[in-house]
Tab-separated table of C-alpha atoms and ligand atoms in Angstrom:
chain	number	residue	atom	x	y	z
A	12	UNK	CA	-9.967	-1.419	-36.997
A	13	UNK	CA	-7.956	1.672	-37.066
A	14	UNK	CA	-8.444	4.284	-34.217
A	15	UNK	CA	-7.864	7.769	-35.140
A	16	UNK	CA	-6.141	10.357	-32.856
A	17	UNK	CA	-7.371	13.243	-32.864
A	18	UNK	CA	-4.661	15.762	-32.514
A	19	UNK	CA	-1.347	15.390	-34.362
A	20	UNK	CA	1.965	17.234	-34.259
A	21	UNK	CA	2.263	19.788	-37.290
A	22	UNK	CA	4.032	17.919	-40.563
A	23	UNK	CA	3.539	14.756	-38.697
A	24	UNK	CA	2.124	11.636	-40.681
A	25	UNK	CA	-1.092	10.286	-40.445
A	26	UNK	CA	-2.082	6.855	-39.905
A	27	UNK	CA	-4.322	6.383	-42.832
A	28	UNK	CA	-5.477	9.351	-44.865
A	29	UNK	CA	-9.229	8.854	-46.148
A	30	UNK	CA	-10.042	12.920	-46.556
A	31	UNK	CA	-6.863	12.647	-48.833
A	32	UNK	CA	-7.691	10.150	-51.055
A	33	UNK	CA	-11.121	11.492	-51.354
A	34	UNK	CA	-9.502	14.703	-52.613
A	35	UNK	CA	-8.345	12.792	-55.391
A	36	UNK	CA	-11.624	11.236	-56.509
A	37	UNK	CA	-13.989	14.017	-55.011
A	38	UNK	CA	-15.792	15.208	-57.826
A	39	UNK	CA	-16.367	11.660	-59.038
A	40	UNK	CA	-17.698	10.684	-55.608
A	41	UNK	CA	-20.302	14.060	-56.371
A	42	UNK	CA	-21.774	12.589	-59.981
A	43	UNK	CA	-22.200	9.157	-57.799
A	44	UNK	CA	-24.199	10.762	-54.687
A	45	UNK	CA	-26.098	13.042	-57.266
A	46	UNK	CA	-27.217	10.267	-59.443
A	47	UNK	CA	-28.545	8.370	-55.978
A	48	UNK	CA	-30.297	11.558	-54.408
A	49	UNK	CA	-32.046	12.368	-58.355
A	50	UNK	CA	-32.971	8.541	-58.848
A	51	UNK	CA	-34.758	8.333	-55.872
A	52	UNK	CA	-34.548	4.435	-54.581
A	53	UNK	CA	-32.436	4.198	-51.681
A	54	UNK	CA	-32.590	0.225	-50.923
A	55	UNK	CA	-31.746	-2.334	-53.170
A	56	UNK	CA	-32.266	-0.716	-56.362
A	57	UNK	CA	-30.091	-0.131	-59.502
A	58	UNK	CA	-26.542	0.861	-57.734
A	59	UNK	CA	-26.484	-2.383	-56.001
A	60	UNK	CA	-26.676	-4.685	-58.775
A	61	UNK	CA	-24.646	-3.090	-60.657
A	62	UNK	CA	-22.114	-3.159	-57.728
A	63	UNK	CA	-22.876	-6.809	-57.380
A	64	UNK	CA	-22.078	-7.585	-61.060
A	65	UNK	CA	-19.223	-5.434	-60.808
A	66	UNK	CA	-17.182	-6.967	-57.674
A	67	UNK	CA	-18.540	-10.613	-58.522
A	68	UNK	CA	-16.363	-10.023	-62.119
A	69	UNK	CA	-12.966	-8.180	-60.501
A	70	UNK	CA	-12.884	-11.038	-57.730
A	71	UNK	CA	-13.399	-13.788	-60.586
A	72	UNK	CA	-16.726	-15.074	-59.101
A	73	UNK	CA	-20.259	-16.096	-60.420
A	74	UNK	CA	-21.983	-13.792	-57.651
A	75	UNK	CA	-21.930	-11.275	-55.030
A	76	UNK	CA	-24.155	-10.273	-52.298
A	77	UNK	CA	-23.912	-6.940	-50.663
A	78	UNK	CA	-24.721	-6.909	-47.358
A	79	UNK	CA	-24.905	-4.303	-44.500
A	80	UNK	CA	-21.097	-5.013	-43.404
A	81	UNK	CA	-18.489	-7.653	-43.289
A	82	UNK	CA	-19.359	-8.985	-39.870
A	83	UNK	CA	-22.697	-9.907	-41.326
A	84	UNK	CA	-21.539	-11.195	-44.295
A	85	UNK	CA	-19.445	-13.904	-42.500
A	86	UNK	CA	-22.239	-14.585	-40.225
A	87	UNK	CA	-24.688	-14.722	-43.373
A	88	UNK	CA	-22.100	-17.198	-45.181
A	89	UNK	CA	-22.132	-19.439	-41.993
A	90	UNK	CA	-25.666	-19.833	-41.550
A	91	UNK	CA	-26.611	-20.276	-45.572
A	92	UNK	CA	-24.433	-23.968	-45.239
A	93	UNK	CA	-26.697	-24.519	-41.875
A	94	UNK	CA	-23.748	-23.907	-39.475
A	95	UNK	CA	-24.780	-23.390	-36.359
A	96	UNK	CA	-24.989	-25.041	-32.537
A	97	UNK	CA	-23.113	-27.915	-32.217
A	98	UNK	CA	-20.552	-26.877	-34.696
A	99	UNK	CA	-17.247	-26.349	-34.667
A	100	UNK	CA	-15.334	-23.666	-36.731
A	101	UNK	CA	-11.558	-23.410	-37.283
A	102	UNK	CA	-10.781	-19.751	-37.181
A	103	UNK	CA	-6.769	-18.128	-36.232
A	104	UNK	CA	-6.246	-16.966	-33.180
A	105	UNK	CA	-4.336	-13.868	-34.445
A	106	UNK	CA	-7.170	-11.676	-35.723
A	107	UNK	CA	-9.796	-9.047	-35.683
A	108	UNK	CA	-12.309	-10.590	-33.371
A	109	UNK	CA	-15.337	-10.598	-35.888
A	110	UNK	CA	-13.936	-13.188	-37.585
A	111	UNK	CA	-14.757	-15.390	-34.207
A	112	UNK	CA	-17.770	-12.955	-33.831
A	113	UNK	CA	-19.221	-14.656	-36.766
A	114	UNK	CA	-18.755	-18.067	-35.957
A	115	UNK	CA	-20.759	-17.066	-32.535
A	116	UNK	CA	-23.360	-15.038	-33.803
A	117	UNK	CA	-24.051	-18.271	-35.844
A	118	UNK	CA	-24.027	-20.188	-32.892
A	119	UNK	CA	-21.509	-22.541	-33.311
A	120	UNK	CA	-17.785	-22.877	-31.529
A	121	UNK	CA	-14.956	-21.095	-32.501
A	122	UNK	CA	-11.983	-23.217	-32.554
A	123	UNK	CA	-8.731	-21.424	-32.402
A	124	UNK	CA	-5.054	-22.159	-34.425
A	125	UNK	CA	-1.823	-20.503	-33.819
A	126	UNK	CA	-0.436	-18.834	-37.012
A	127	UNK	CA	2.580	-20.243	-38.415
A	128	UNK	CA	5.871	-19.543	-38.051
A	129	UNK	CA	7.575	-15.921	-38.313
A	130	UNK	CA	3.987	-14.903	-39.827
A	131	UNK	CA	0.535	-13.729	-39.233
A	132	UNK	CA	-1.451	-16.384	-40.735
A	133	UNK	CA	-3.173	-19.736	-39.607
A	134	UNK	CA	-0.965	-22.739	-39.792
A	135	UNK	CA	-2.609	-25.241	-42.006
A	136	UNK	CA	-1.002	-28.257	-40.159
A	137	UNK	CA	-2.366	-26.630	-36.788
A	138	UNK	CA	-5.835	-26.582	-38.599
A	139	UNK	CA	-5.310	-30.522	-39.364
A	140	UNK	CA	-4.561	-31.128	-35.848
A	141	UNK	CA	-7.885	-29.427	-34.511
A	142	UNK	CA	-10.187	-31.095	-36.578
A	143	UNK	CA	-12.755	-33.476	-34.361
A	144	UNK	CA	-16.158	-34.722	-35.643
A	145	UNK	CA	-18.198	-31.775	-35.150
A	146	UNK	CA	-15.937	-29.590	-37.109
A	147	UNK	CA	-17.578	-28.345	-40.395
A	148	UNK	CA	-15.700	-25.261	-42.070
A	149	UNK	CA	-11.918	-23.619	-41.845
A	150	UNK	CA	-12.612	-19.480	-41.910
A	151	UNK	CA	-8.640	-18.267	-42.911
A	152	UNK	CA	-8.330	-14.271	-42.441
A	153	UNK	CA	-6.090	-12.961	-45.003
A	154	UNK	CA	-4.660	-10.858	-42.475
A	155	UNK	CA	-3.108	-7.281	-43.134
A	156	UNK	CA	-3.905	-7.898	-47.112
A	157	UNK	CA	-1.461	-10.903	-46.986
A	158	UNK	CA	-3.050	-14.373	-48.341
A	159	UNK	CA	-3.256	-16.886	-46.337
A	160	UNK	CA	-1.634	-20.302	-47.372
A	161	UNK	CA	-5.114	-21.059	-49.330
A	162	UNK	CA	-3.372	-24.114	-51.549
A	163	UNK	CA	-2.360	-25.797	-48.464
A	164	UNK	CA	-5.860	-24.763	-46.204
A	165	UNK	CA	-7.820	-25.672	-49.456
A	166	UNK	CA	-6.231	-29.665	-49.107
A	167	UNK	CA	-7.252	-30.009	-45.597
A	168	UNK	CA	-10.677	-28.368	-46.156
A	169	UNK	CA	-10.924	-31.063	-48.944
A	170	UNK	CA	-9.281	-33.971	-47.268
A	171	UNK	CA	-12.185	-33.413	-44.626
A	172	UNK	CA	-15.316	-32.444	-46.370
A	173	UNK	CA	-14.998	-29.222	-44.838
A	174	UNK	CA	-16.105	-25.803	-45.910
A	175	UNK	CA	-13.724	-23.424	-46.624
A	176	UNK	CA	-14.432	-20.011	-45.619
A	177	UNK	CA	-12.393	-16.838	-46.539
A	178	UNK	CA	-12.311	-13.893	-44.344
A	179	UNK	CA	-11.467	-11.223	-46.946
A	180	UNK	CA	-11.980	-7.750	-44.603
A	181	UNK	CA	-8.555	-6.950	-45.109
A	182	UNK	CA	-7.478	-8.408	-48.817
A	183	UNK	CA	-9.861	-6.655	-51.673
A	184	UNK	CA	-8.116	-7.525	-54.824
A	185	UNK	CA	-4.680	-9.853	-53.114
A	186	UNK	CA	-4.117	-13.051	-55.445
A	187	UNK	CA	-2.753	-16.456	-54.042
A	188	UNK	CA	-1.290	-18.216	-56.892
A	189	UNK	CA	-2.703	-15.847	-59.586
A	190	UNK	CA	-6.365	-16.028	-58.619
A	191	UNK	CA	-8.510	-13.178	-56.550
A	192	UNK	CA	-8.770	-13.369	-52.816
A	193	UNK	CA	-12.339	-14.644	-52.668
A	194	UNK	CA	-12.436	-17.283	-55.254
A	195	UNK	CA	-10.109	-19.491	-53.201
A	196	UNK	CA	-12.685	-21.122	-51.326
A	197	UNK	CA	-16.616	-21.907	-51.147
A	198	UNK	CA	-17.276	-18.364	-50.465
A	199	UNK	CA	-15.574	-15.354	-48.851
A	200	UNK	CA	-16.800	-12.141	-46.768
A	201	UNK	CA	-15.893	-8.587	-47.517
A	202	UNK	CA	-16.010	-5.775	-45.572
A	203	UNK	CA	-16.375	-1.860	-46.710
A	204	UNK	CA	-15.709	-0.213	-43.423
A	205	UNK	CA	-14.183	2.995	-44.464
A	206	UNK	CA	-10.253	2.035	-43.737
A	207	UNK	CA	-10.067	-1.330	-45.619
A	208	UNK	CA	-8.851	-1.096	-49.066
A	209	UNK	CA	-12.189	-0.823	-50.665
A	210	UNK	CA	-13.811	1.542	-47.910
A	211	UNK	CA	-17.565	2.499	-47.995
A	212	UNK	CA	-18.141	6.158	-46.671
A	213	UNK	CA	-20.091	4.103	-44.057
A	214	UNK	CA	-20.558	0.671	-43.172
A	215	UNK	CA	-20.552	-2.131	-46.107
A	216	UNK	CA	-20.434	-5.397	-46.475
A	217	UNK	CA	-20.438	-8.183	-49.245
A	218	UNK	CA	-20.577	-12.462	-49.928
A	219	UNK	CA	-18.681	-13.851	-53.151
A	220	UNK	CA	-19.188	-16.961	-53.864
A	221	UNK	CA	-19.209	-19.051	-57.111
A	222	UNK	CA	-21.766	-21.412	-55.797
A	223	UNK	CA	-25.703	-20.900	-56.646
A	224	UNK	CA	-27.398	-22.307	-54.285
A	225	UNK	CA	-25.558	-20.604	-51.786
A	226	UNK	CA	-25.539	-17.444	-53.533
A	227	UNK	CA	-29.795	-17.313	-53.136
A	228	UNK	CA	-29.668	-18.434	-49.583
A	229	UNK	CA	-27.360	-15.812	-48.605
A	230	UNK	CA	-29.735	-12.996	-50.989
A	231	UNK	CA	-32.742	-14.149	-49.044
A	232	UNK	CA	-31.384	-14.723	-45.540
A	233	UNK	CA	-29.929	-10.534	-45.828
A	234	UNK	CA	-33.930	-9.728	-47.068
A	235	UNK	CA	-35.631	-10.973	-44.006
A	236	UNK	CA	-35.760	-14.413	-45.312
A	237	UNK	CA	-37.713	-13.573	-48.365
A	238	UNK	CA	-36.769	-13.451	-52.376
A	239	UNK	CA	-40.430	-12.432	-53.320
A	240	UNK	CA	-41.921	-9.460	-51.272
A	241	UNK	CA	-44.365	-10.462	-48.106
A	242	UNK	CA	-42.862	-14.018	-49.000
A	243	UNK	CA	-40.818	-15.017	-45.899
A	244	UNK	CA	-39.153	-18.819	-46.311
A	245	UNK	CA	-37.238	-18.603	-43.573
A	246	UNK	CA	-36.105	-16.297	-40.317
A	247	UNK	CA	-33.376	-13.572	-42.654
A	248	UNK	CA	-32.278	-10.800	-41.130
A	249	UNK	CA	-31.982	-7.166	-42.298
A	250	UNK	CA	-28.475	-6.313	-43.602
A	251	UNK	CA	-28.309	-4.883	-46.900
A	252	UNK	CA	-25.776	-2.603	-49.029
A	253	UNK	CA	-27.442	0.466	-49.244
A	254	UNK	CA	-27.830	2.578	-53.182
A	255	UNK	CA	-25.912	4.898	-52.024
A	256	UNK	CA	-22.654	2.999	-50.720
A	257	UNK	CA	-23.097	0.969	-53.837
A	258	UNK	CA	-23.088	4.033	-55.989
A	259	UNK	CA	-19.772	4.904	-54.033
A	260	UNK	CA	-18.276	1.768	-53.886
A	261	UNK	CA	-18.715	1.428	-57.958
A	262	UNK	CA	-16.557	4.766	-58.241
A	263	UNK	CA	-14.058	3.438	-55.746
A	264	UNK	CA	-13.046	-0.117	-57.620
A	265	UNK	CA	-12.685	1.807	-60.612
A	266	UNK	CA	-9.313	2.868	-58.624
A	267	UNK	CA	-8.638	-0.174	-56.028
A	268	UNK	CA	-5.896	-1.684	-58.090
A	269	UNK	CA	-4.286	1.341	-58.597
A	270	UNK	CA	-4.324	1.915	-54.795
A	271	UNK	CA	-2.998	-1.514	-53.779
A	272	UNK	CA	-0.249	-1.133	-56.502
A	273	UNK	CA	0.416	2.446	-54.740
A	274	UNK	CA	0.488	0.461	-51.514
A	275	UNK	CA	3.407	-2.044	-52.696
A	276	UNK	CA	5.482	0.656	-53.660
A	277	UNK	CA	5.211	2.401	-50.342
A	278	UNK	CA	6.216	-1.236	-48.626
A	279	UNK	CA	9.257	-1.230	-51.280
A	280	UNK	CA	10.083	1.845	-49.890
A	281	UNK	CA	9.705	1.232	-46.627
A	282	UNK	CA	11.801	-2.061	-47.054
A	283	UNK	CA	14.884	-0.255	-48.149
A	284	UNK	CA	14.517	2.797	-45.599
A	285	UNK	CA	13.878	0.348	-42.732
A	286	UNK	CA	17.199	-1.541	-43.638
A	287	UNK	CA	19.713	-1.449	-40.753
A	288	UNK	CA	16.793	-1.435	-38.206
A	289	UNK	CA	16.406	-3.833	-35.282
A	290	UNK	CA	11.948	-3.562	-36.030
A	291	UNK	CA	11.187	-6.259	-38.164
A	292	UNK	CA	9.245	-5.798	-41.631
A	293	UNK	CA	6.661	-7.955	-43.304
A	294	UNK	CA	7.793	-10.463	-45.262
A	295	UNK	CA	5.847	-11.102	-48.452
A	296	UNK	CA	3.883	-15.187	-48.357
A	297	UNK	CA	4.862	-17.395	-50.490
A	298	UNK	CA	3.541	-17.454	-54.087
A	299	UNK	CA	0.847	-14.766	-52.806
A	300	UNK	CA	0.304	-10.911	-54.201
A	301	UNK	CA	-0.289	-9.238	-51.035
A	302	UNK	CA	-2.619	-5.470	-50.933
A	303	UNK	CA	-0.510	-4.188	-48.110
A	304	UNK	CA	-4.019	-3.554	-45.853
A	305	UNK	CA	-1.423	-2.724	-43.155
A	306	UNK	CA	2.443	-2.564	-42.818
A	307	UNK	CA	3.295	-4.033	-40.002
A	308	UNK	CA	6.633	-4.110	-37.866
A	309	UNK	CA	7.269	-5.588	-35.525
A	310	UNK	CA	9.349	-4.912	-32.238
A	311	UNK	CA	10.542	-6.614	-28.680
A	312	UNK	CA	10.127	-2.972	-27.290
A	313	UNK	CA	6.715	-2.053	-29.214
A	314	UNK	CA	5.259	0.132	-26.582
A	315	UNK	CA	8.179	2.714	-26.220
A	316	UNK	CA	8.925	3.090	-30.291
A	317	UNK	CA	4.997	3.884	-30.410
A	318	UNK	CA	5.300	6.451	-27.977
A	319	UNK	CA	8.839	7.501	-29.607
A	320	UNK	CA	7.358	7.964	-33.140
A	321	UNK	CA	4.067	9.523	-31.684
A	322	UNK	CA	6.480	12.399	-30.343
A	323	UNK	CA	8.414	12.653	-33.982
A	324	UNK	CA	4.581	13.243	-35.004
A	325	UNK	CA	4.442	9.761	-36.836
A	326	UNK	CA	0.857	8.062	-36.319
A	327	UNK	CA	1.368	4.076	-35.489
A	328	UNK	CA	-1.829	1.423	-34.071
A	329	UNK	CA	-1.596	-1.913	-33.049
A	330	UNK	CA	-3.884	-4.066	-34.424
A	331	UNK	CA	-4.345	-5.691	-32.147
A	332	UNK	CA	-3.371	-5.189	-28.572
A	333	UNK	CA	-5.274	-8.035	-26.750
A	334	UNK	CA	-5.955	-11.107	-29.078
A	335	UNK	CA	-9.962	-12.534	-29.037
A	336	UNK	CA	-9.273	-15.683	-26.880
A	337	UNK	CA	-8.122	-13.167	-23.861
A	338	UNK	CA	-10.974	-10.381	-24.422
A	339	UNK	CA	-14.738	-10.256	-22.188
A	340	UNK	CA	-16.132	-11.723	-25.025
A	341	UNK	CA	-14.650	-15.067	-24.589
A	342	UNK	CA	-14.287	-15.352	-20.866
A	343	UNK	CA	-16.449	-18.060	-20.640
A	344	UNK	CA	-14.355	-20.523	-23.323
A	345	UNK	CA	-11.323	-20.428	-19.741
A	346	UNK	CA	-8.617	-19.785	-22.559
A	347	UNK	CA	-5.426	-18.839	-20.281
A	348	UNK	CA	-2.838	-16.476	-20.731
A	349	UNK	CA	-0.162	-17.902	-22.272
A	350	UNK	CA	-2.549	-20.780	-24.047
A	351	UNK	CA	-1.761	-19.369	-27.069
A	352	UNK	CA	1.632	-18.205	-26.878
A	353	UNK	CA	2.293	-16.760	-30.817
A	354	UNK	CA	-0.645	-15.164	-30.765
A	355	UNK	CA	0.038	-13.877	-27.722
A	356	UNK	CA	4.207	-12.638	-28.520
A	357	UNK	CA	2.528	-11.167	-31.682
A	358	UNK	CA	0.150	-8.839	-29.657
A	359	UNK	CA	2.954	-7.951	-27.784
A	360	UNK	CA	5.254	-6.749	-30.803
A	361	UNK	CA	3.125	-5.696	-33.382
A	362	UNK	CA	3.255	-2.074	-34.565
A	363	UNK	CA	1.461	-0.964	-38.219
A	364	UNK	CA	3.243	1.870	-39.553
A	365	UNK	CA	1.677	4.585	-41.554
A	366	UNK	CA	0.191	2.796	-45.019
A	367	UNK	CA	-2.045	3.559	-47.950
A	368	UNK	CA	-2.656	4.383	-52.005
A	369	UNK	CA	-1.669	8.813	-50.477
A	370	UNK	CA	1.304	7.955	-48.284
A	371	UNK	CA	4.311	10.038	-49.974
A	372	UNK	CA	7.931	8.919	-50.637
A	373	UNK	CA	8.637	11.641	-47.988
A	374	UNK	CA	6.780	10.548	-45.019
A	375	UNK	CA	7.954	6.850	-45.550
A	376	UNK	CA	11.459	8.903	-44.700
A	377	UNK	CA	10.242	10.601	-42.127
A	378	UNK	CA	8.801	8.080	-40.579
A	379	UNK	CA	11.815	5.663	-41.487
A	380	UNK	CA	14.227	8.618	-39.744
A	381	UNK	CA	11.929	8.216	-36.878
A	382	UNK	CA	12.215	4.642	-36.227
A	383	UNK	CA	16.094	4.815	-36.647
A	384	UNK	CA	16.425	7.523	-34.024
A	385	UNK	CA	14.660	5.191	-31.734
A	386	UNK	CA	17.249	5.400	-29.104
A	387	UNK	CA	16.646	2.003	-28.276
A	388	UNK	CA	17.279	0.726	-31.885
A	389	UNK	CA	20.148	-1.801	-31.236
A	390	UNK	CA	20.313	-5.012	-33.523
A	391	UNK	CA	20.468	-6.474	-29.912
A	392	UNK	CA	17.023	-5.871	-29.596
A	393	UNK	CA	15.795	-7.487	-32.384
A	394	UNK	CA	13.011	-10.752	-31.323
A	395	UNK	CA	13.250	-13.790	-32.397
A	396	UNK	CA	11.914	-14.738	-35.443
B	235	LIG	C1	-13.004	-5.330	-40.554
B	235	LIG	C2	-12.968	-6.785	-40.353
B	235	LIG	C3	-14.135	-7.547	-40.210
B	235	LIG	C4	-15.494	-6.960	-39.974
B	235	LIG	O1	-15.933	-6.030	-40.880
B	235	LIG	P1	-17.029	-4.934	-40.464
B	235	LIG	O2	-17.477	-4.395	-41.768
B	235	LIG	O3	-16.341	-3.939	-39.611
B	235	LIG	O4	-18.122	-5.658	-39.741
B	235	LIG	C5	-14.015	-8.920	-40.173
B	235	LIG	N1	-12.814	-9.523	-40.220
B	235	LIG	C6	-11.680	-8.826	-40.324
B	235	LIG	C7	-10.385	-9.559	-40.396
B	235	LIG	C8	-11.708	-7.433	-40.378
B	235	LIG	O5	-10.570	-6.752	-40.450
């Protein structure tokens, strides 16, 4: 999640500019919250199925579910295929930690795998070696907008009998061999937190899937368990996608591939401004169109170009600074520093540069110039790959 300092140098450049790309939609954004305030119904009303219909079709799925955000939706997914204690779920160990949030909330294991080589995503032949008996689904996290290696993930899943999962927070509208992010698997989870690529002015979440059954399990587990009113099959839970962030969200996807195609010119850009530098850029996967969530470098001496560009007025966050298997949160699973030693380097090195549909040809030069003044920018420096 991206944190947002508050004060910033004069002419510097902002992490991620939401109040900017507003501007450019603003009075859109007023006929949506008019319409919502004049109809009247606030909870699942007309804004949300027509969101629904709407995201289903631009992710090439039979049906979506909005729900209240994307760590619900995961959870939601999980516990619609009856995964739950006694389970085991493959999740990477390089990620936002709802993705292993969900698994626990569902009350099954999170089992972690190393992303692969000089990249950010999970390893498919680490998944293969972590399989036991108990294991039922692989949850990949398209991390920073890039597809994971879904072809490959999709073979073990298979080979198995395994569910696969996709964790699409930070990948609205990224293909993998020329199909959506969220029809790659048995069903994916989106969230609308306001700094993914499809951002809610609040919290959002939603579940595509192209599978029916699983489609009205997860529609009656987010309505307390019930599909007819004062009808309750089974324990649900409250987590819904509000009229009003529908309404919003409809306006938004009007403009999301648009934004992401914004996005890959500004990582063109950076590409060739960054050339020469010891930081290390992105690489694009394999056979994969990639949404550019975040653009991130990487760099043996991470912590002194942060504080190096924050003094050139250039906002930078690392996402993330401690990986899930060393937080609180998991203290009781004993994983050791230096169990899982990518993850771990990664954590280390990564820096995400200023990104998004707003960010101008000249702050991805200003920022470049800043990162090349980095007195410690010698090719000498560079990490391993
Ligand atoms: C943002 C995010 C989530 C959780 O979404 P919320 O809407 O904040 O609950 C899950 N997984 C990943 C990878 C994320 O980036």
């Amino acid at each position: 999640m991206s944190a947002r300092p508050t004060s910033l140098p004069r002419a510097g450049v902002p992490f991620l500019d939401v109040e900017g790309l507003h501007a450019t939609i603003r009075s859109e954004l007023d006929v949506a919250w008019q319409r919502v305030l004049a109809g009247g119904q606030f909870i699942m009303g007309a804004e949300l199925a027509a969101f629904e219909e709407e995201f289903a079709r631009y992710c090439e799925v039979q049906h979506c579910i909005g729900v209240g955000n994307g760590l619900d939706a995961l959870t939601l997914i999980l516990r619609a295929l009856d995964i739950g204690p006694g389970d085991e779920v493959i999740v990477p160990s390089m990620t936002f930690i709802a993705t292993w949030l969900a698994v626990s909330e569902a009350g099954a294991v999170p089992v972690p795998v190393e992303p692969v080589e000089g990249g950010f995503n999970i390893d498919p032949r680490g998944v293969e070696a972590r399989i036991t008996p108990r294991t039922r689904a692989i949850m990949p996290v398209h991390l920073y907008g890039q597809p994971a290696d879904m072809v490959a993930l999709a073979a073990v899943a298979k080979r198995h009998g395994l569910a696969l999962i996709e964790d699409a927070a930070q990948a609205h509208g990224a293909r993998h061999g020329g199909r959506r992010v969220g029809s790659l698997g048995t069903a994916a989870g989106f969230s609308f937190y306001p700094g993914k690529n499809l951002g809610a002015l609040g919290d959002g979440g939603a579940v595509v899937t192209s599978d029916r059954a699983l489609a009205e399990r997860v529609r009656r587990l987010r309505n307390y368990g019930s599909s007819r009113k004062y009808v309750h099959e089974e324990q649900g839970v409250n987590s819904r996608l509000d009229e009003l962030q529908a309404a919003l969200l409809r306006v938004k996807l009007r403009h999301l591939d648009e934004w992401n195609a914004a996005r890959r010119r500004a990582v063109a850009r950076y590409r060739s401004a960054l050339s020469g530098s010891s930081v290390i850029v992105p690489a694009d996967a394999p056979s994969a169109e990639s949404v550019w969530h975040l653009f991130v470098a990487r760099s043996s001496k991470r912590d002194a170009l942060q504080a190096h560009l924050a003094s050139h007025g250039v906002q930078s966050v690392i996402h993330y600074p401690v990986p899930p298997h060393l937080q609180g949160a998991y203290r009781q699973c004993g994983w050791a520093q230096g169990s899982l030693p990518r993850t771990e380097r990664l954590s280390a090195e990564v820096l995400s540069l200023p990104m998004g549909p707003t960010l101008a040809a000249a702050q991805i030069e200003a920022v470049a110039a800043a990162v090349l003044s980095f007195v410690d920018d010698r090719p000498a420096d560079r990490p391993a790959r």
